[in-house]
Amino acid sequence: MDGVSIDDQFSKLHPCFPPQTRIAVVGGGPSGLSAAYALCKLGYSNVTVLEKHQSPGGMCESVEIQGRIYDLGGQVLAANSAPSVFHLAGEVGAETEEMDTHKFALIDSSCGALKEMNLVEDYVSVISLTLKLQDKAKASGRIGVHAVSEIAPELAPEYLKNEGFPSVPKSVIYGYTASGYGYVQDMPYAYIHEFTRTSMAGKIRRSKEGTEVTELAMAAAKRMGGETESVVLQRKFKYFPHVNSQDMKDGFYDKLEFLLQGQQNTYYAGGLMAFELTERNSSYALELVGSILKR
């Protein structure tokens, strides 16, 4: 839906099934809620969202604990790179506010001190490549990761070297790994592209295998002079489903989109199809509903 507002996109579509068709959406996260919204926007009146937890939101869920609101999955969104999410926020009357310019910083867990890192020029270096890939993806007529799976299936260092980059930009390395997606050198660049077109984050260290995040957080708080009295809530997610470079080259996403989608009137959305970011999941679900009605 690049370049076209969501309202304009759906104003040109009409239900291809009877409006009373029973439709179940399994999962009330960003993908499920966006798909349900799109279906209702198109006039379907018998849409049911099934969610296993007591409240919707998925990895974007917020909870109230002792009078304060906490995000179980933090979200960093820029209006120009998250049009779907901001559109949906406007639809439900959610207020937003402009934030100060964000900074990259390395936190010293021994004392809590911040070391600012100037990565602006480093990040700007990948913008032209990102825009070029977006144009190619749009021209492919495909959506989600599928749109770039044949264009950039190589491992990130190899792909960037072929594009004239001497190394992977630090802003990409820090942001990608800090967001929990793993190490850049292990990933097909298609995933890196889906990340860079939407967000960047700060630097993080990798946890040793078997180390619990709770233990690390409590230890860091202690080193900085704090004390953890109790753990009130912890939610574990199956995060960032993905495939390796060779599987992507072998047509994994072609099989997923061409052979699986639509079988037995079942369609799939979510992190595997779209990449594990709120905007990517939301926009994929909206486009998926739209593409079904074009068939």
PDB file of C-alpha atoms in Angstrom:
ATOM      1  CA  MET A   1       0.000   0.000   0.000  1.00  0.00           C
ATOM      2  CA  ASP A   2       3.011   2.274  -0.448  1.00  0.00           C
ATOM      3  CA  GLY A   3       2.026   5.744  -1.603  1.00  0.00           C
ATOM      4  CA  VAL A   4      -1.707   5.117  -1.203  1.00  0.00           C
ATOM      5  CA  SER A   5      -3.648   5.813   1.986  1.00  0.00           C
ATOM      6  CA  ILE A   6      -5.332   2.870   3.643  1.00  0.00           C
ATOM      7  CA  ASP A   7      -8.756   4.498   3.276  1.00  0.00           C
ATOM      8  CA  ASP A   8      -8.211   5.017  -0.459  1.00  0.00           C
ATOM      9  CA  GLN A   9      -6.923   1.470  -0.879  1.00  0.00           C
ATOM     10  CA  PHE A  10      -9.978  -0.140   0.698  1.00  0.00           C
ATOM     11  CA  SER A  11     -12.478   2.237  -0.891  1.00  0.00           C
ATOM     12  CA  LYS A  12     -11.686   0.578  -4.244  1.00  0.00           C
ATOM     13  CA  LEU A  13     -12.224  -2.987  -2.988  1.00  0.00           C
ATOM     14  CA  HIS A  14     -15.378  -4.956  -2.342  1.00  0.00           C
ATOM     15  CA  PRO A  15     -16.071  -8.293  -0.601  1.00  0.00           C
ATOM     16  CA  CYS A  16     -15.664 -11.260  -2.948  1.00  0.00           C
ATOM     17  CA  PHE A  17     -17.565 -13.482  -0.516  1.00  0.00           C
ATOM     18  CA  PRO A  18     -21.007 -12.821   1.009  1.00  0.00           C
ATOM     19  CA  PRO A  19     -20.705 -10.196   3.800  1.00  0.00           C
ATOM     20  CA  GLN A  20     -22.138 -12.703   6.315  1.00  0.00           C
ATOM     21  CA  THR A  21     -19.378 -15.271   5.632  1.00  0.00           C
ATOM     22  CA  ARG A  22     -18.051 -16.613   8.935  1.00  0.00           C
ATOM     23  CA  ILE A  23     -14.381 -15.666   9.293  1.00  0.00           C
ATOM     24  CA  ALA A  24     -12.090 -16.631  12.194  1.00  0.00           C
ATOM     25  CA  VAL A  25      -8.872 -14.765  12.869  1.00  0.00           C
ATOM     26  CA  VAL A  26      -6.583 -16.807  15.127  1.00  0.00           C
ATOM     27  CA  GLY A  27      -4.433 -14.535  17.257  1.00  0.00           C
ATOM     28  CA  GLY A  28      -5.100 -11.023  18.510  1.00  0.00           C
ATOM     29  CA  GLY A  29      -1.685  -9.503  17.921  1.00  0.00           C
ATOM     30  CA  PRO A  30      -0.833  -6.762  15.377  1.00  0.00           C
ATOM     31  CA  SER A  31      -1.337  -9.124  12.415  1.00  0.00           C
ATOM     32  CA  GLY A  32      -4.640 -10.566  13.606  1.00  0.00           C
ATOM     33  CA  LEU A  33      -6.112  -7.245  14.680  1.00  0.00           C
ATOM     34  CA  SER A  34      -5.040  -5.583  11.424  1.00  0.00           C
ATOM     35  CA  ALA A  35      -6.548  -8.390   9.357  1.00  0.00           C
ATOM     36  CA  ALA A  36      -9.804  -8.234  11.323  1.00  0.00           C
ATOM     37  CA  TYR A  37      -9.904  -4.456  10.894  1.00  0.00           C
ATOM     38  CA  ALA A  38      -9.402  -4.776   7.137  1.00  0.00           C
ATOM     39  CA  LEU A  39     -12.120  -7.428   6.827  1.00  0.00           C
ATOM     40  CA  CYS A  40     -14.612  -5.293   8.756  1.00  0.00           C
ATOM     41  CA  LYS A  41     -13.601  -2.242   6.733  1.00  0.00           C
ATOM     42  CA  LEU A  42     -14.549  -4.170   3.617  1.00  0.00           C
ATOM     43  CA  GLY A  43     -18.010  -4.969   4.962  1.00  0.00           C
ATOM     44  CA  TYR A  44     -17.661  -8.411   6.481  1.00  0.00           C
ATOM     45  CA  SER A  45     -19.912  -8.554   9.551  1.00  0.00           C
ATOM     46  CA  ASN A  46     -19.208 -12.010  10.992  1.00  0.00           C
ATOM     47  CA  VAL A  47     -15.511 -11.773  11.931  1.00  0.00           C
ATOM     48  CA  THR A  48     -14.321 -13.357  15.190  1.00  0.00           C
ATOM     49  CA  VAL A  49     -10.835 -12.862  16.675  1.00  0.00           C
ATOM     50  CA  LEU A  50      -9.629 -15.761  18.839  1.00  0.00           C
ATOM     51  CA  GLU A  51      -6.920 -14.936  21.407  1.00  0.00           C
ATOM     52  CA  LYS A  52      -5.513 -17.353  23.991  1.00  0.00           C
ATOM     53  CA  HIS A  53      -4.521 -14.654  26.499  1.00  0.00           C
ATOM     54  CA  GLN A  54      -6.993 -12.613  28.496  1.00  0.00           C
ATOM     55  CA  SER A  55      -6.340  -9.487  26.463  1.00  0.00           C
ATOM     56  CA  PRO A  56      -5.324  -8.761  22.845  1.00  0.00           C
ATOM     57  CA  GLY A  57      -2.124  -7.121  21.699  1.00  0.00           C
ATOM     58  CA  GLY A  58       0.325  -9.980  21.277  1.00  0.00           C
ATOM     59  CA  MET A  59       3.875  -8.728  21.647  1.00  0.00           C
ATOM     60  CA  CYS A  60       2.478  -5.176  21.764  1.00  0.00           C
ATOM     61  CA  GLU A  61       0.347  -5.864  24.827  1.00  0.00           C
ATOM     62  CA  SER A  62       0.429  -3.358  27.680  1.00  0.00           C
ATOM     63  CA  VAL A  63      -0.523  -4.242  31.246  1.00  0.00           C
ATOM     64  CA  GLU A  64      -1.413  -2.198  34.315  1.00  0.00           C
ATOM     65  CA  ILE A  65       0.554  -3.056  37.458  1.00  0.00           C
ATOM     66  CA  GLN A  66      -0.028  -1.098  40.661  1.00  0.00           C
ATOM     67  CA  GLY A  67      -1.546   1.815  38.773  1.00  0.00           C
ATOM     68  CA  ARG A  68       1.160   2.081  36.114  1.00  0.00           C
ATOM     69  CA  ILE A  69       1.090   0.975  32.474  1.00  0.00           C
ATOM     70  CA  TYR A  70       3.935  -1.194  31.194  1.00  0.00           C
ATOM     71  CA  ASP A  71       4.608  -2.375  27.634  1.00  0.00           C
ATOM     72  CA  LEU A  72       5.445  -6.082  27.476  1.00  0.00           C
ATOM     73  CA  GLY A  73       7.040  -5.445  24.102  1.00  0.00           C
ATOM     74  CA  GLY A  74       8.509  -1.983  23.610  1.00  0.00           C
ATOM     75  CA  GLN A  75       7.674  -0.221  20.339  1.00  0.00           C
ATOM     76  CA  VAL A  76       9.660   2.542  18.664  1.00  0.00           C
ATOM     77  CA  LEU A  77       7.753   4.034  15.759  1.00  0.00           C
ATOM     78  CA  ALA A  78       8.350   6.949  13.403  1.00  0.00           C
ATOM     79  CA  ALA A  79       5.322   8.414  11.643  1.00  0.00           C
ATOM     80  CA  ASN A  80       6.964   8.342   8.219  1.00  0.00           C
ATOM     81  CA  SER A  81       7.936   4.673   8.468  1.00  0.00           C
ATOM     82  CA  ALA A  82       4.870   3.250  10.243  1.00  0.00           C
ATOM     83  CA  PRO A  83       1.824   4.523   8.322  1.00  0.00           C
ATOM     84  CA  SER A  84      -0.303   1.435   9.019  1.00  0.00           C
ATOM     85  CA  VAL A  85       0.157   1.552  12.779  1.00  0.00           C
ATOM     86  CA  PHE A  86      -0.479   5.287  12.976  1.00  0.00           C
ATOM     87  CA  HIS A  87      -3.577   4.916  10.807  1.00  0.00           C
ATOM     88  CA  LEU A  88      -4.953   2.233  13.123  1.00  0.00           C
ATOM     89  CA  ALA A  89      -4.063   4.344  16.160  1.00  0.00           C
ATOM     90  CA  GLY A  90      -6.083   7.196  14.678  1.00  0.00           C
ATOM     91  CA  GLU A  91      -9.015   4.872  14.009  1.00  0.00           C
ATOM     92  CA  VAL A  92      -9.304   3.955  17.714  1.00  0.00           C
ATOM     93  CA  GLY A  93      -8.589   7.472  18.946  1.00  0.00           C
ATOM     94  CA  ALA A  94      -5.195   6.690  20.452  1.00  0.00           C
ATOM     95  CA  GLU A  95      -3.271   9.880  21.124  1.00  0.00           C
ATOM     96  CA  THR A  96       0.355  10.240  20.080  1.00  0.00           C
ATOM     97  CA  GLU A  97       3.002  12.801  20.929  1.00  0.00           C
ATOM     98  CA  GLU A  98       6.161  13.993  19.266  1.00  0.00           C
ATOM     99  CA  MET A  99       9.324  12.778  20.975  1.00  0.00           C
ATOM    100  CA  ASP A 100      12.729  14.423  21.192  1.00  0.00           C
ATOM    101  CA  THR A 101      15.367  13.275  18.740  1.00  0.00           C
ATOM    102  CA  HIS A 102      16.383   9.746  19.718  1.00  0.00           C
ATOM    103  CA  LYS A 103      19.978   8.830  20.416  1.00  0.00           C
ATOM    104  CA  PHE A 104      22.122   5.748  20.102  1.00  0.00           C
ATOM    105  CA  ALA A 105      23.820   4.967  23.398  1.00  0.00           C
ATOM    106  CA  LEU A 106      25.845   2.185  25.006  1.00  0.00           C
ATOM    107  CA  ILE A 107      24.800   1.560  28.621  1.00  0.00           C
ATOM    108  CA  ASP A 108      27.517   0.564  31.072  1.00  0.00           C
ATOM    109  CA  SER A 109      25.692  -2.057  33.151  1.00  0.00           C
ATOM    110  CA  SER A 110      28.208  -1.702  35.985  1.00  0.00           C
ATOM    111  CA  CYS A 111      27.104   1.841  36.781  1.00  0.00           C
ATOM    112  CA  GLY A 112      24.290   2.834  34.423  1.00  0.00           C
ATOM    113  CA  ALA A 113      26.359   5.466  32.608  1.00  0.00           C
ATOM    114  CA  LEU A 114      25.421   6.291  29.016  1.00  0.00           C
ATOM    115  CA  LYS A 115      27.932   6.674  26.200  1.00  0.00           C
ATOM    116  CA  GLU A 116      26.359   8.390  23.219  1.00  0.00           C
ATOM    117  CA  MET A 117      27.235   6.977  19.817  1.00  0.00           C
ATOM    118  CA  ASN A 118      27.030   9.139  16.717  1.00  0.00           C
ATOM    119  CA  LEU A 119      25.800   6.793  14.013  1.00  0.00           C
ATOM    120  CA  VAL A 120      23.791   9.211  11.877  1.00  0.00           C
ATOM    121  CA  GLU A 121      26.196   9.255   8.923  1.00  0.00           C
ATOM    122  CA  ASP A 122      26.621   5.508   9.255  1.00  0.00           C
ATOM    123  CA  TYR A 123      22.854   4.994   9.015  1.00  0.00           C
ATOM    124  CA  VAL A 124      22.478   7.435   6.107  1.00  0.00           C
ATOM    125  CA  SER A 125      24.878   5.272   4.091  1.00  0.00           C
ATOM    126  CA  VAL A 126      22.261   2.497   3.763  1.00  0.00           C
ATOM    127  CA  ILE A 127      19.308   4.736   2.882  1.00  0.00           C
ATOM    128  CA  SER A 128      19.906   4.722  -0.871  1.00  0.00           C
ATOM    129  CA  LEU A 129      20.205   0.923  -0.872  1.00  0.00           C
ATOM    130  CA  THR A 130      17.029   0.616   1.183  1.00  0.00           C
ATOM    131  CA  LEU A 131      15.102   2.826  -1.236  1.00  0.00           C
ATOM    132  CA  LYS A 132      16.424   0.866  -4.223  1.00  0.00           C
ATOM    133  CA  LEU A 133      15.293  -2.419  -2.692  1.00  0.00           C
ATOM    134  CA  GLN A 134      11.898  -0.969  -1.827  1.00  0.00           C
ATOM    135  CA  ASP A 135      11.393   0.029  -5.475  1.00  0.00           C
ATOM    136  CA  LYS A 136      12.347  -3.459  -6.639  1.00  0.00           C
ATOM    137  CA  ALA A 137      10.061  -5.052  -4.055  1.00  0.00           C
ATOM    138  CA  LYS A 138       7.157  -2.877  -5.115  1.00  0.00           C
ATOM    139  CA  ALA A 139       7.725  -3.732  -8.779  1.00  0.00           C
ATOM    140  CA  SER A 140       7.618  -7.454  -7.958  1.00  0.00           C
ATOM    141  CA  GLY A 141       3.949  -7.253  -7.024  1.00  0.00           C
ATOM    142  CA  ARG A 142       4.621  -9.356  -3.938  1.00  0.00           C
ATOM    143  CA  ILE A 143       4.238  -8.493  -0.265  1.00  0.00           C
ATOM    144  CA  GLY A 144       6.165  -9.103   2.948  1.00  0.00           C
ATOM    145  CA  VAL A 145       9.534 -10.829   3.009  1.00  0.00           C
ATOM    146  CA  HIS A 146       8.525 -12.654  -0.176  1.00  0.00           C
ATOM    147  CA  ALA A 147       8.978  -9.408  -2.106  1.00  0.00           C
ATOM    148  CA  VAL A 148      12.716  -9.282  -1.361  1.00  0.00           C
ATOM    149  CA  SER A 149      13.473 -12.986  -0.869  1.00  0.00           C
ATOM    150  CA  GLU A 150      14.750 -13.407  -4.449  1.00  0.00           C
ATOM    151  CA  ILE A 151      16.417  -9.976  -4.563  1.00  0.00           C
ATOM    152  CA  ALA A 152      18.490 -10.243  -1.380  1.00  0.00           C
ATOM    153  CA  PRO A 153      18.746 -13.863  -0.151  1.00  0.00           C
ATOM    154  CA  GLU A 154      22.526 -13.711   0.411  1.00  0.00           C
ATOM    155  CA  LEU A 155      23.996 -13.353   3.886  1.00  0.00           C
ATOM    156  CA  ALA A 156      24.212  -9.692   4.866  1.00  0.00           C
ATOM    157  CA  PRO A 157      28.035  -9.273   4.675  1.00  0.00           C
ATOM    158  CA  GLU A 158      28.155 -10.905   1.212  1.00  0.00           C
ATOM    159  CA  TYR A 159      25.225  -8.906  -0.127  1.00  0.00           C
ATOM    160  CA  LEU A 160      26.549  -5.579   1.157  1.00  0.00           C
ATOM    161  CA  LYS A 161      30.019  -6.307  -0.214  1.00  0.00           C
ATOM    162  CA  ASN A 162      28.493  -6.874  -3.648  1.00  0.00           C
ATOM    163  CA  GLU A 163      26.722  -3.523  -3.253  1.00  0.00           C
ATOM    164  CA  GLY A 164      30.017  -1.736  -2.558  1.00  0.00           C
ATOM    165  CA  PHE A 165      29.978  -1.628   1.249  1.00  0.00           C
ATOM    166  CA  PRO A 166      33.359  -2.467   2.842  1.00  0.00           C
ATOM    167  CA  SER A 167      31.563  -3.783   5.935  1.00  0.00           C
ATOM    168  CA  VAL A 168      28.154  -3.916   7.571  1.00  0.00           C
ATOM    169  CA  PRO A 169      27.302  -0.441   8.968  1.00  0.00           C
ATOM    170  CA  LYS A 170      27.443  -0.310  12.769  1.00  0.00           C
ATOM    171  CA  SER A 171      23.982   1.244  12.983  1.00  0.00           C
ATOM    172  CA  VAL A 172      22.591  -1.873  11.297  1.00  0.00           C
ATOM    173  CA  ILE A 173      24.601  -4.259  13.479  1.00  0.00           C
ATOM    174  CA  TYR A 174      23.648  -2.564  16.749  1.00  0.00           C
ATOM    175  CA  GLY A 175      20.015  -1.988  15.914  1.00  0.00           C
ATOM    176  CA  TYR A 176      19.301  -5.435  14.497  1.00  0.00           C
ATOM    177  CA  THR A 177      20.933  -7.400  17.308  1.00  0.00           C
ATOM    178  CA  ALA A 178      19.589  -5.111  20.025  1.00  0.00           C
ATOM    179  CA  SER A 179      16.073  -5.802  18.798  1.00  0.00           C
ATOM    180  CA  GLY A 180      16.543  -9.512  19.380  1.00  0.00           C
ATOM    181  CA  TYR A 181      16.880 -10.765  15.800  1.00  0.00           C
ATOM    182  CA  GLY A 182      20.290 -12.373  16.198  1.00  0.00           C
ATOM    183  CA  TYR A 183      23.596 -11.604  14.551  1.00  0.00           C
ATOM    184  CA  VAL A 184      23.613  -9.759  11.236  1.00  0.00           C
ATOM    185  CA  GLN A 185      26.306 -11.966   9.737  1.00  0.00           C
ATOM    186  CA  ASP A 186      24.035 -15.007  10.116  1.00  0.00           C
ATOM    187  CA  MET A 187      21.030 -13.495   8.331  1.00  0.00           C
ATOM    188  CA  PRO A 188      19.900 -13.157   4.705  1.00  0.00           C
ATOM    189  CA  TYR A 189      19.940  -9.471   3.818  1.00  0.00           C
ATOM    190  CA  ALA A 190      16.208  -9.642   2.998  1.00  0.00           C
ATOM    191  CA  TYR A 191      15.505  -9.662   6.751  1.00  0.00           C
ATOM    192  CA  ILE A 192      17.976  -6.848   7.368  1.00  0.00           C
ATOM    193  CA  HIS A 193      16.210  -4.770   4.728  1.00  0.00           C
ATOM    194  CA  GLU A 194      12.813  -5.257   6.373  1.00  0.00           C
ATOM    195  CA  PHE A 195      14.388  -4.037   9.600  1.00  0.00           C
ATOM    196  CA  THR A 196      16.306  -1.045   8.245  1.00  0.00           C
ATOM    197  CA  ARG A 197      13.307   0.288   6.328  1.00  0.00           C
ATOM    198  CA  THR A 198      11.401   0.614   9.592  1.00  0.00           C
ATOM    199  CA  SER A 199      13.579   1.015  12.685  1.00  0.00           C
ATOM    200  CA  MET A 200      16.926   1.200  14.424  1.00  0.00           C
ATOM    201  CA  ALA A 201      17.833   0.609  18.077  1.00  0.00           C
ATOM    202  CA  GLY A 202      20.753   0.637  20.549  1.00  0.00           C
ATOM    203  CA  LYS A 203      23.577  -1.799  21.183  1.00  0.00           C
ATOM    204  CA  ILE A 204      23.229  -4.962  23.209  1.00  0.00           C
ATOM    205  CA  ARG A 205      25.317  -7.948  24.252  1.00  0.00           C
ATOM    206  CA  ARG A 206      24.394 -11.529  23.488  1.00  0.00           C
ATOM    207  CA  SER A 207      23.185 -13.743  26.334  1.00  0.00           C
ATOM    208  CA  LYS A 208      24.972 -17.021  26.855  1.00  0.00           C
ATOM    209  CA  GLU A 209      22.909 -20.077  26.063  1.00  0.00           C
ATOM    210  CA  GLY A 210      20.684 -21.024  28.984  1.00  0.00           C
ATOM    211  CA  THR A 211      20.902 -17.643  30.726  1.00  0.00           C
ATOM    212  CA  GLU A 212      17.510 -16.255  31.695  1.00  0.00           C
ATOM    213  CA  VAL A 213      16.707 -12.659  30.784  1.00  0.00           C
ATOM    214  CA  THR A 214      15.238 -12.158  34.276  1.00  0.00           C
ATOM    215  CA  GLU A 215      18.536 -13.115  35.886  1.00  0.00           C
ATOM    216  CA  LEU A 216      20.474 -10.760  33.630  1.00  0.00           C
ATOM    217  CA  ALA A 217      18.108  -7.858  34.354  1.00  0.00           C
ATOM    218  CA  MET A 218      18.296  -8.416  38.126  1.00  0.00           C
ATOM    219  CA  ALA A 219      22.093  -8.674  38.011  1.00  0.00           C
ATOM    220  CA  ALA A 220      22.368  -5.456  35.981  1.00  0.00           C
ATOM    221  CA  ALA A 221      20.099  -3.615  38.416  1.00  0.00           C
ATOM    222  CA  LYS A 222      22.240  -4.822  41.335  1.00  0.00           C
ATOM    223  CA  ARG A 223      25.476  -3.639  39.691  1.00  0.00           C
ATOM    224  CA  MET A 224      23.929  -0.194  39.297  1.00  0.00           C
ATOM    225  CA  GLY A 225      23.021  -0.040  42.968  1.00  0.00           C
ATOM    226  CA  GLY A 226      19.421  -1.220  42.728  1.00  0.00           C
ATOM    227  CA  GLU A 227      17.599  -4.205  44.150  1.00  0.00           C
ATOM    228  CA  THR A 228      14.846  -6.331  42.625  1.00  0.00           C
ATOM    229  CA  GLU A 229      12.180  -7.146  45.190  1.00  0.00           C
ATOM    230  CA  SER A 230      10.101  -9.459  43.028  1.00  0.00           C
ATOM    231  CA  VAL A 231       9.235 -10.353  39.434  1.00  0.00           C
ATOM    232  CA  VAL A 232       5.595  -9.394  38.909  1.00  0.00           C
ATOM    233  CA  LEU A 233       5.075 -10.575  35.342  1.00  0.00           C
ATOM    234  CA  GLN A 234       7.087 -12.142  32.560  1.00  0.00           C
ATOM    235  CA  ARG A 235       5.689 -13.048  29.163  1.00  0.00           C
ATOM    236  CA  LYS A 236       7.683 -15.311  26.845  1.00  0.00           C
ATOM    237  CA  PHE A 237       7.127 -15.140  23.099  1.00  0.00           C
ATOM    238  CA  LYS A 238       8.166 -17.281  20.166  1.00  0.00           C
ATOM    239  CA  TYR A 239      10.099 -14.497  18.513  1.00  0.00           C
ATOM    240  CA  PHE A 240      11.265 -13.864  14.948  1.00  0.00           C
ATOM    241  CA  PRO A 241      10.640 -17.067  12.969  1.00  0.00           C
ATOM    242  CA  HIS A 242      13.002 -17.085   9.980  1.00  0.00           C
ATOM    243  CA  VAL A 243      14.987 -19.242   7.565  1.00  0.00           C
ATOM    244  CA  ASN A 244      18.632 -19.259   6.545  1.00  0.00           C
ATOM    245  CA  SER A 245      20.145 -17.884   3.369  1.00  0.00           C
ATOM    246  CA  GLN A 246      20.195 -21.177   1.474  1.00  0.00           C
ATOM    247  CA  ASP A 247      16.549 -21.940   2.258  1.00  0.00           C
ATOM    248  CA  MET A 248      15.611 -18.501   1.021  1.00  0.00           C
ATOM    249  CA  LYS A 249      17.584 -19.045  -2.199  1.00  0.00           C
ATOM    250  CA  ASP A 250      15.826 -22.397  -2.618  1.00  0.00           C
ATOM    251  CA  GLY A 251      12.449 -20.685  -2.785  1.00  0.00           C
ATOM    252  CA  PHE A 252      11.097 -21.022   0.744  1.00  0.00           C
ATOM    253  CA  TYR A 253       8.962 -17.907   0.409  1.00  0.00           C
ATOM    254  CA  ASP A 254       7.705 -18.897  -3.039  1.00  0.00           C
ATOM    255  CA  LYS A 255       6.423 -22.140  -1.539  1.00  0.00           C
ATOM    256  CA  LEU A 256       4.968 -20.330   1.452  1.00  0.00           C
ATOM    257  CA  GLU A 257       3.073 -17.741  -0.571  1.00  0.00           C
ATOM    258  CA  PHE A 258       2.191 -19.718  -3.717  1.00  0.00           C
ATOM    259  CA  LEU A 259       1.537 -23.194  -2.305  1.00  0.00           C
ATOM    260  CA  LEU A 260       0.376 -22.663   1.288  1.00  0.00           C
ATOM    261  CA  GLN A 261      -1.599 -19.424   1.275  1.00  0.00           C
ATOM    262  CA  GLY A 262      -5.287 -20.019   0.619  1.00  0.00           C
ATOM    263  CA  GLN A 263      -5.270 -23.777   1.044  1.00  0.00           C
ATOM    264  CA  GLN A 264      -8.554 -24.879   2.669  1.00  0.00           C
ATOM    265  CA  ASN A 265      -9.589 -21.199   2.800  1.00  0.00           C
ATOM    266  CA  THR A 266      -6.799 -20.514   5.295  1.00  0.00           C
ATOM    267  CA  TYR A 267      -4.402 -17.563   5.062  1.00  0.00           C
ATOM    268  CA  TYR A 268      -1.366 -16.824   7.174  1.00  0.00           C
ATOM    269  CA  ALA A 269       0.100 -13.585   8.480  1.00  0.00           C
ATOM    270  CA  GLY A 270       2.677 -12.803  11.136  1.00  0.00           C
ATOM    271  CA  GLY A 271       6.407 -12.559  11.680  1.00  0.00           C
ATOM    272  CA  LEU A 272       7.455 -15.345   9.316  1.00  0.00           C
ATOM    273  CA  MET A 273       5.622 -13.770   6.408  1.00  0.00           C
ATOM    274  CA  ALA A 274       6.240 -10.130   7.198  1.00  0.00           C
ATOM    275  CA  PHE A 275       9.245  -9.824   9.576  1.00  0.00           C
ATOM    276  CA  GLU A 276       8.914  -9.368  13.325  1.00  0.00           C
ATOM    277  CA  LEU A 277       8.105  -5.662  13.531  1.00  0.00           C
ATOM    278  CA  THR A 278       4.737  -4.126  14.367  1.00  0.00           C
ATOM    279  CA  GLU A 279       4.508  -2.032  11.208  1.00  0.00           C
ATOM    280  CA  ARG A 280       5.663  -4.862   8.959  1.00  0.00           C
ATOM    281  CA  ASN A 281       3.110  -7.263  10.499  1.00  0.00           C
ATOM    282  CA  SER A 282       0.281  -4.759  10.357  1.00  0.00           C
ATOM    283  CA  SER A 283       0.939  -3.625   6.780  1.00  0.00           C
ATOM    284  CA  TYR A 284       1.360  -7.223   5.582  1.00  0.00           C
ATOM    285  CA  ALA A 285      -1.995  -8.245   7.083  1.00  0.00           C
ATOM    286  CA  LEU A 286      -3.738  -5.269   5.466  1.00  0.00           C
ATOM    287  CA  GLU A 287      -2.134  -5.992   2.094  1.00  0.00           C
ATOM    288  CA  LEU A 288      -2.885  -9.698   2.376  1.00  0.00           C
ATOM    289  CA  VAL A 289      -6.606  -9.031   2.831  1.00  0.00           C
ATOM    290  CA  GLY A 290      -6.502  -6.606  -0.088  1.00  0.00           C
ATOM    291  CA  SER A 291      -4.626  -9.043  -2.334  1.00  0.00           C
ATOM    292  CA  ILE A 292      -7.114 -11.850  -1.630  1.00  0.00           C
ATOM    293  CA  LEU A 293      -9.945  -9.676  -2.895  1.00  0.00           C
ATOM    294  CA  LYS A 294      -8.056  -8.888  -6.094  1.00  0.00           C
ATOM    295  CA  ARG A 295      -7.824 -12.560  -7.107  1.00  0.00           C
TER     296      ARG A 295
END
